[in-house]
Amino acid sequence: MNVMAKAEKKISSAFIYFFGSFGGILFGYDIGVMTGALPFLQADWHLENAASLVGWITSAVMFGAIFGGALAGQLSDKFGRRKMILMSAIVFVVFSVLSGVSPDMGEASAYYLIIVRMLLGLAVGAASALVPAYMSEMAPAKARGRLSGLNQTMIVSGMLLSYVVDFLLKDLPGEWAWRLMLGLAAVPALILFLGVLRLPESPRFLLRKGDEAQARKVLSYIRKNPAEIDQELASIKETAKEERQSNQKTSWSTLFSGKYRYLVIAGVGVAAFQQFQGANAIFYYIPLIVQKATGQAASSNLMWPIVQGVILVVGSLVYMWIADKFNRRTLLMVGGAVMGLSFILPAVINWMMPNMNPMTIVVFLCIYVAFYSFTWAPLTWVLVGEIFPLAIRGRASGLASSFNWIGSWLVGLIFPIMTASMPQEAVFAIFGIICILGVIFVKTCVPETRGHTLEEIEEQGTNHGRVKASNPEN
C-alpha cells in the first residue's frame, strides 16, 4: 500500500493535464484522417460518382459518436471518468485496425467500412464527452478556460497529425495509402491507454462516491495551497449534500427540470451550433472543395489540409493565451459573426462578380478557420465541461456531445450531396446564416461562466429556474 501511495505522489499536475486531455488527439485524428484517405479510397473502390456512399463513409464515425457520447456520459457517472476513457482507448485501437484491413469485396467493402467506422465512432464520441468533463473537474476556476482549452489543442494537433500522415503517405500505391492512414489511428489510442493507466480519478466523482480521503489526495496533486484544497472540498461537499437531501435520482427527464433546464439548453445548444455552422465540411472535404474550385485532382491538394491544420493549432494556442482574459460570450459572438461573414461574402461577391477567382472562396474559408480555431472550436468544449451541475454532468455532457455529433454527422453526410446539386458558394452561405443564428443564441440563452467555480455556475442555473418559476410569462 505504501509503495502504491508513493507511486501516486509522483504524478505531476503537468502529466495529469496532458494525458487528461490527450483523448482529443484521437478525436482530432479521426476527424482529419479521412480528408486525405478519401481521394485514394474513392479511386480504389471506384466511388467518384457515389456522393451518398462517400458521405456515409465519411460521416459513419460521427453517427457512432452520437451514441458513444451519450453512453459514455451516463456510464462515467457510475464508473468514473478515468475508467471510461480507458475503455474508449481500447475500442479505438481495435476498430482503427479493422478499418485499415477492410476487405476488398466490391460494393460490400463500403458497407463493411461504414459499419466498422460507426463502431469506432463510439470511442470517438466517448472521448469528446469524457475529456472536457474530466478536465473541468481537475482544473482550478481561475485557469479552467486555459486548461480545458488543452482539449482543443489536442484535437487540432490530432487533425494536423492526420493531415501530415496523409501527405507523407500520398505517394504510396492507392490501396496502401488509405489503409495505412486509417490504421495508424491505433497508435495515439495506445499511447492514451498507457498514459491514463496512471491518471487519478476526478476528485468530484470521488467525493460523490464518498471517498473524501482519495479526493483530497488527488487535489493535492493539482492544487498548491492547502487552504484552497479545503475550500474546494467544502464547496463540492456542500453541493453533494444538497443533492442527497433532495433525494432525487437523476434521469434524462431531470436534465430539463426547472432547476437545470436553463444550463442544459445553453450547453447543448452551443454544442449543436458548433457543428451545424459547417466547420467540418471544410475539415472533411477541403481537397474536394479545392478540386471543385480549381479543377485540380483532389489527391494533389493534400497540402491544403495541412494549411488548415496549422491555422487550427496556432488558433488553439492563441485561445490558451486569451482564454481567461475575455468573457466566453464575447469570444463566441465575435467569432460567430466573422465566421458567418466569411461564408456569406463569397456568395455575395460571386453574385456581383460572376468571374470571381475560384480561389477566393478558399481564402475566405481560411479566415473562417482562423476565427473558429480560437472561439467556437475550444469554447464549446470548455462550456460543455463547466456549465453542467455535478448531479447531471455525465448525462448532460453526453447529451451535448451527442447533439454535437448529430450536427457533425449531418454535415459530413449531406455536404457532398449538396455540392453535387448547387454551387459551393450557396452551400457555404447557408452555413453562414446558421453562424449568425448561433450568435443570437449565445446573446440570449448562454450565461457567462468565466471565473466562476462550477458550484457558482450551478447556482446561476438554480436562480434562473426560480425566476422562471415565479415569472412564467418570462
mmCIF file of N, CA and C in Angstrom, residues 63-109:
data_model
loop_
_atom_site.group_PDB
_atom_site.id
_atom_site.type_symbol
_atom_site.label_atom_id
_atom_site.label_comp_id
_atom_site.label_asym_id
_atom_site.label_seq_id
_atom_site.Cartn_x
_atom_site.Cartn_y
_atom_site.Cartn_z
ATOM 1 N N PHE A 63 -21.741 9.332 -36.822
ATOM 2 C CA PHE A 63 -23.008 8.675 -36.474
ATOM 3 C C PHE A 63 -22.826 7.812 -35.226
ATOM 4 N N GLY A 64 -21.745 7.031 -35.185
ATOM 5 C CA GLY A 64 -21.465 6.226 -33.996
ATOM 6 C C GLY A 64 -21.191 7.080 -32.783
ATOM 7 N N ALA A 65 -20.556 8.236 -32.999
ATOM 8 C CA ALA A 65 -20.211 9.123 -31.889
ATOM 9 C C ALA A 65 -21.442 9.706 -31.211
ATOM 10 N N ILE A 66 -22.543 9.830 -31.951
ATOM 11 C CA ILE A 66 -23.791 10.316 -31.348
ATOM 12 C C ILE A 66 -24.149 9.460 -30.141
ATOM 13 N N PHE A 67 -24.039 8.144 -30.313
ATOM 14 C CA PHE A 67 -24.417 7.203 -29.257
ATOM 15 C C PHE A 67 -23.278 7.019 -28.257
ATOM 16 N N GLY A 68 -22.039 7.085 -28.745
ATOM 17 C CA GLY A 68 -20.895 6.938 -27.848
ATOM 18 C C GLY A 68 -20.828 8.025 -26.808
ATOM 19 N N GLY A 69 -21.133 9.264 -27.199
ATOM 20 C CA GLY A 69 -21.102 10.366 -26.260
ATOM 21 C C GLY A 69 -22.148 10.216 -25.170
ATOM 22 N N ALA A 70 -23.376 9.878 -25.568
ATOM 23 C CA ALA A 70 -24.448 9.732 -24.583
ATOM 24 C C ALA A 70 -24.183 8.559 -23.655
ATOM 25 N N LEU A 71 -23.737 7.431 -24.213
ATOM 26 C CA LEU A 71 -23.494 6.233 -23.408
ATOM 27 C C LEU A 71 -22.349 6.451 -22.428
ATOM 28 N N ALA A 72 -21.258 7.029 -22.913
ATOM 29 C CA ALA A 72 -20.093 7.247 -22.042
ATOM 30 C C ALA A 72 -20.403 8.233 -20.936
ATOM 31 N N GLY A 73 -21.168 9.281 -21.263
ATOM 32 C CA GLY A 73 -21.525 10.253 -20.242
ATOM 33 C C GLY A 73 -22.319 9.618 -19.118
ATOM 34 N N GLN A 74 -23.257 8.737 -19.463
ATOM 35 C CA GLN A 74 -24.069 8.071 -18.454
ATOM 36 C C GLN A 74 -23.235 7.094 -17.634
ATOM 37 N N LEU A 75 -22.399 6.299 -18.312
ATOM 38 C CA LEU A 75 -21.586 5.309 -17.616
ATOM 39 C C LEU A 75 -20.514 5.961 -16.747
ATOM 40 N N SER A 76 -20.043 7.129 -17.150
ATOM 41 C CA SER A 76 -18.996 7.796 -16.362
ATOM 42 C C SER A 76 -19.527 8.255 -15.012
ATOM 43 N N ASP A 77 -20.823 8.527 -14.924
ATOM 44 C CA ASP A 77 -21.408 8.877 -13.628
ATOM 45 C C ASP A 77 -21.422 7.680 -12.694
ATOM 46 N N LYS A 78 -21.410 6.483 -13.279
ATOM 47 C CA LYS A 78 -21.455 5.262 -12.466
ATOM 48 C C LYS A 78 -20.067 4.705 -12.190
ATOM 49 N N PHE A 79 -19.204 4.679 -13.215
ATOM 50 C CA PHE A 79 -17.904 4.013 -13.095
ATOM 51 C C PHE A 79 -16.724 4.979 -13.000
ATOM 52 N N GLY A 80 -16.929 6.246 -13.320
ATOM 53 C CA GLY A 80 -15.844 7.213 -13.250
ATOM 54 C C GLY A 80 -15.338 7.618 -14.612
ATOM 55 N N ARG A 81 -14.787 8.850 -14.683
ATOM 56 C CA ARG A 81 -14.286 9.377 -15.969
ATOM 57 C C ARG A 81 -13.088 8.557 -16.455
ATOM 58 N N ARG A 82 -12.174 8.244 -15.539
ATOM 59 C CA ARG A 82 -10.918 7.574 -15.909
ATOM 60 C C ARG A 82 -11.165 6.210 -16.549
ATOM 61 N N LYS A 83 -12.001 5.376 -15.935
ATOM 62 C CA LYS A 83 -12.247 4.031 -16.467
ATOM 63 C C LYS A 83 -12.877 4.083 -17.854
ATOM 64 N N MET A 84 -13.758 5.030 -18.056
ATOM 65 C CA MET A 84 -14.419 5.114 -19.359
ATOM 66 C C MET A 84 -13.466 5.615 -20.440
ATOM 67 N N ILE A 85 -12.523 6.501 -20.073
ATOM 68 C CA ILE A 85 -11.513 6.922 -21.058
ATOM 69 C C ILE A 85 -10.646 5.728 -21.456
ATOM 70 N N LEU A 86 -10.286 4.883 -20.482
ATOM 71 C CA LEU A 86 -9.516 3.669 -20.786
ATOM 72 C C LEU A 86 -10.277 2.757 -21.737
ATOM 73 N N MET A 87 -11.559 2.552 -21.480
ATOM 74 C CA MET A 87 -12.365 1.700 -22.355
ATOM 75 C C MET A 87 -12.446 2.285 -23.765
ATOM 76 N N SER A 88 -12.557 3.602 -23.849
ATOM 77 C CA SER A 88 -12.623 4.258 -25.158
ATOM 78 C C SER A 88 -11.341 4.021 -25.948
ATOM 79 N N ALA A 89 -10.202 4.081 -25.274
ATOM 80 C CA ALA A 89 -8.920 3.863 -25.954
ATOM 81 C C ALA A 89 -8.838 2.448 -26.518
ATOM 82 N N ILE A 90 -9.316 1.464 -25.766
ATOM 83 C CA ILE A 90 -9.289 0.073 -26.236
ATOM 84 C C ILE A 90 -10.158 -0.089 -27.483
ATOM 85 N N VAL A 91 -11.381 0.451 -27.427
ATOM 86 C CA VAL A 91 -12.287 0.361 -28.578
ATOM 87 C C VAL A 91 -11.659 1.043 -29.792
ATOM 88 N N PHE A 92 -10.997 2.162 -29.559
ATOM 89 C CA PHE A 92 -10.383 2.915 -30.651
ATOM 90 C C PHE A 92 -9.279 2.105 -31.324
ATOM 91 N N VAL A 93 -8.446 1.447 -30.531
ATOM 92 C CA VAL A 93 -7.365 0.631 -31.102
ATOM 93 C C VAL A 93 -7.939 -0.465 -31.991
ATOM 94 N N VAL A 94 -8.921 -1.196 -31.481
ATOM 95 C CA VAL A 94 -9.476 -2.353 -32.194
ATOM 96 C C VAL A 94 -10.078 -1.939 -33.531
ATOM 97 N N PHE A 95 -10.915 -0.927 -33.537
ATOM 98 C CA PHE A 95 -11.637 -0.593 -34.760
ATOM 99 C C PHE A 95 -10.819 0.275 -35.725
ATOM 100 N N SER A 96 -9.777 0.931 -35.242
ATOM 101 C CA SER A 96 -8.843 1.591 -36.166
ATOM 102 C C SER A 96 -8.128 0.546 -37.009
ATOM 103 N N VAL A 97 -7.676 -0.524 -36.364
ATOM 104 C CA VAL A 97 -7.001 -1.608 -37.089
ATOM 105 C C VAL A 97 -7.961 -2.256 -38.079
ATOM 106 N N LEU A 98 -9.201 -2.516 -37.646
ATOM 107 C CA LEU A 98 -10.180 -3.152 -38.539
ATOM 108 C C LEU A 98 -10.529 -2.252 -39.724
ATOM 109 N N SER A 99 -10.462 -0.940 -39.550
ATOM 110 C CA SER A 99 -10.682 -0.027 -40.682
ATOM 111 C C SER A 99 -9.574 -0.168 -41.706
ATOM 112 N N GLY A 100 -8.343 -0.271 -41.224
ATOM 113 C CA GLY A 100 -7.196 -0.360 -42.133
ATOM 114 C C GLY A 100 -7.122 -1.653 -42.908
ATOM 115 N N VAL A 101 -7.750 -2.728 -42.399
ATOM 116 C CA VAL A 101 -7.686 -4.038 -43.073
ATOM 117 C C VAL A 101 -9.008 -4.370 -43.746
ATOM 118 N N SER A 102 -9.778 -3.351 -44.143
ATOM 119 C CA SER A 102 -11.060 -3.581 -44.804
ATOM 120 C C SER A 102 -10.877 -4.498 -46.014
ATOM 121 N N PRO A 103 -11.681 -5.562 -46.123
ATOM 122 C CA PRO A 103 -11.559 -6.475 -47.267
ATOM 123 C C PRO A 103 -12.044 -5.824 -48.551
ATOM 124 N N ASP A 104 -11.489 -6.231 -49.659
ATOM 125 C CA ASP A 104 -11.872 -5.705 -50.961
ATOM 126 C C ASP A 104 -12.925 -6.639 -51.558
ATOM 127 N N MET A 105 -14.196 -6.294 -51.337
ATOM 128 C CA MET A 105 -15.293 -7.165 -51.776
ATOM 129 C C MET A 105 -16.276 -6.409 -52.661
ATOM 130 N N GLY A 106 -15.774 -5.479 -53.450
ATOM 131 C CA GLY A 106 -16.663 -4.692 -54.280
ATOM 132 C C GLY A 106 -17.466 -3.713 -53.440
ATOM 133 N N GLU A 107 -18.762 -3.556 -53.760
ATOM 134 C CA GLU A 107 -19.602 -2.592 -53.044
ATOM 135 C C GLU A 107 -19.756 -2.968 -51.576
ATOM 136 N N ALA A 108 -19.677 -4.269 -51.270
ATOM 137 C CA ALA A 108 -19.803 -4.710 -49.873
ATOM 138 C C ALA A 108 -18.692 -4.131 -49.005
ATOM 139 N N SER A 109 -17.538 -3.819 -49.611
ATOM 140 C CA SER A 109 -16.430 -3.230 -48.855
ATOM 141 C C SER A 109 -16.846 -1.912 -48.224
#
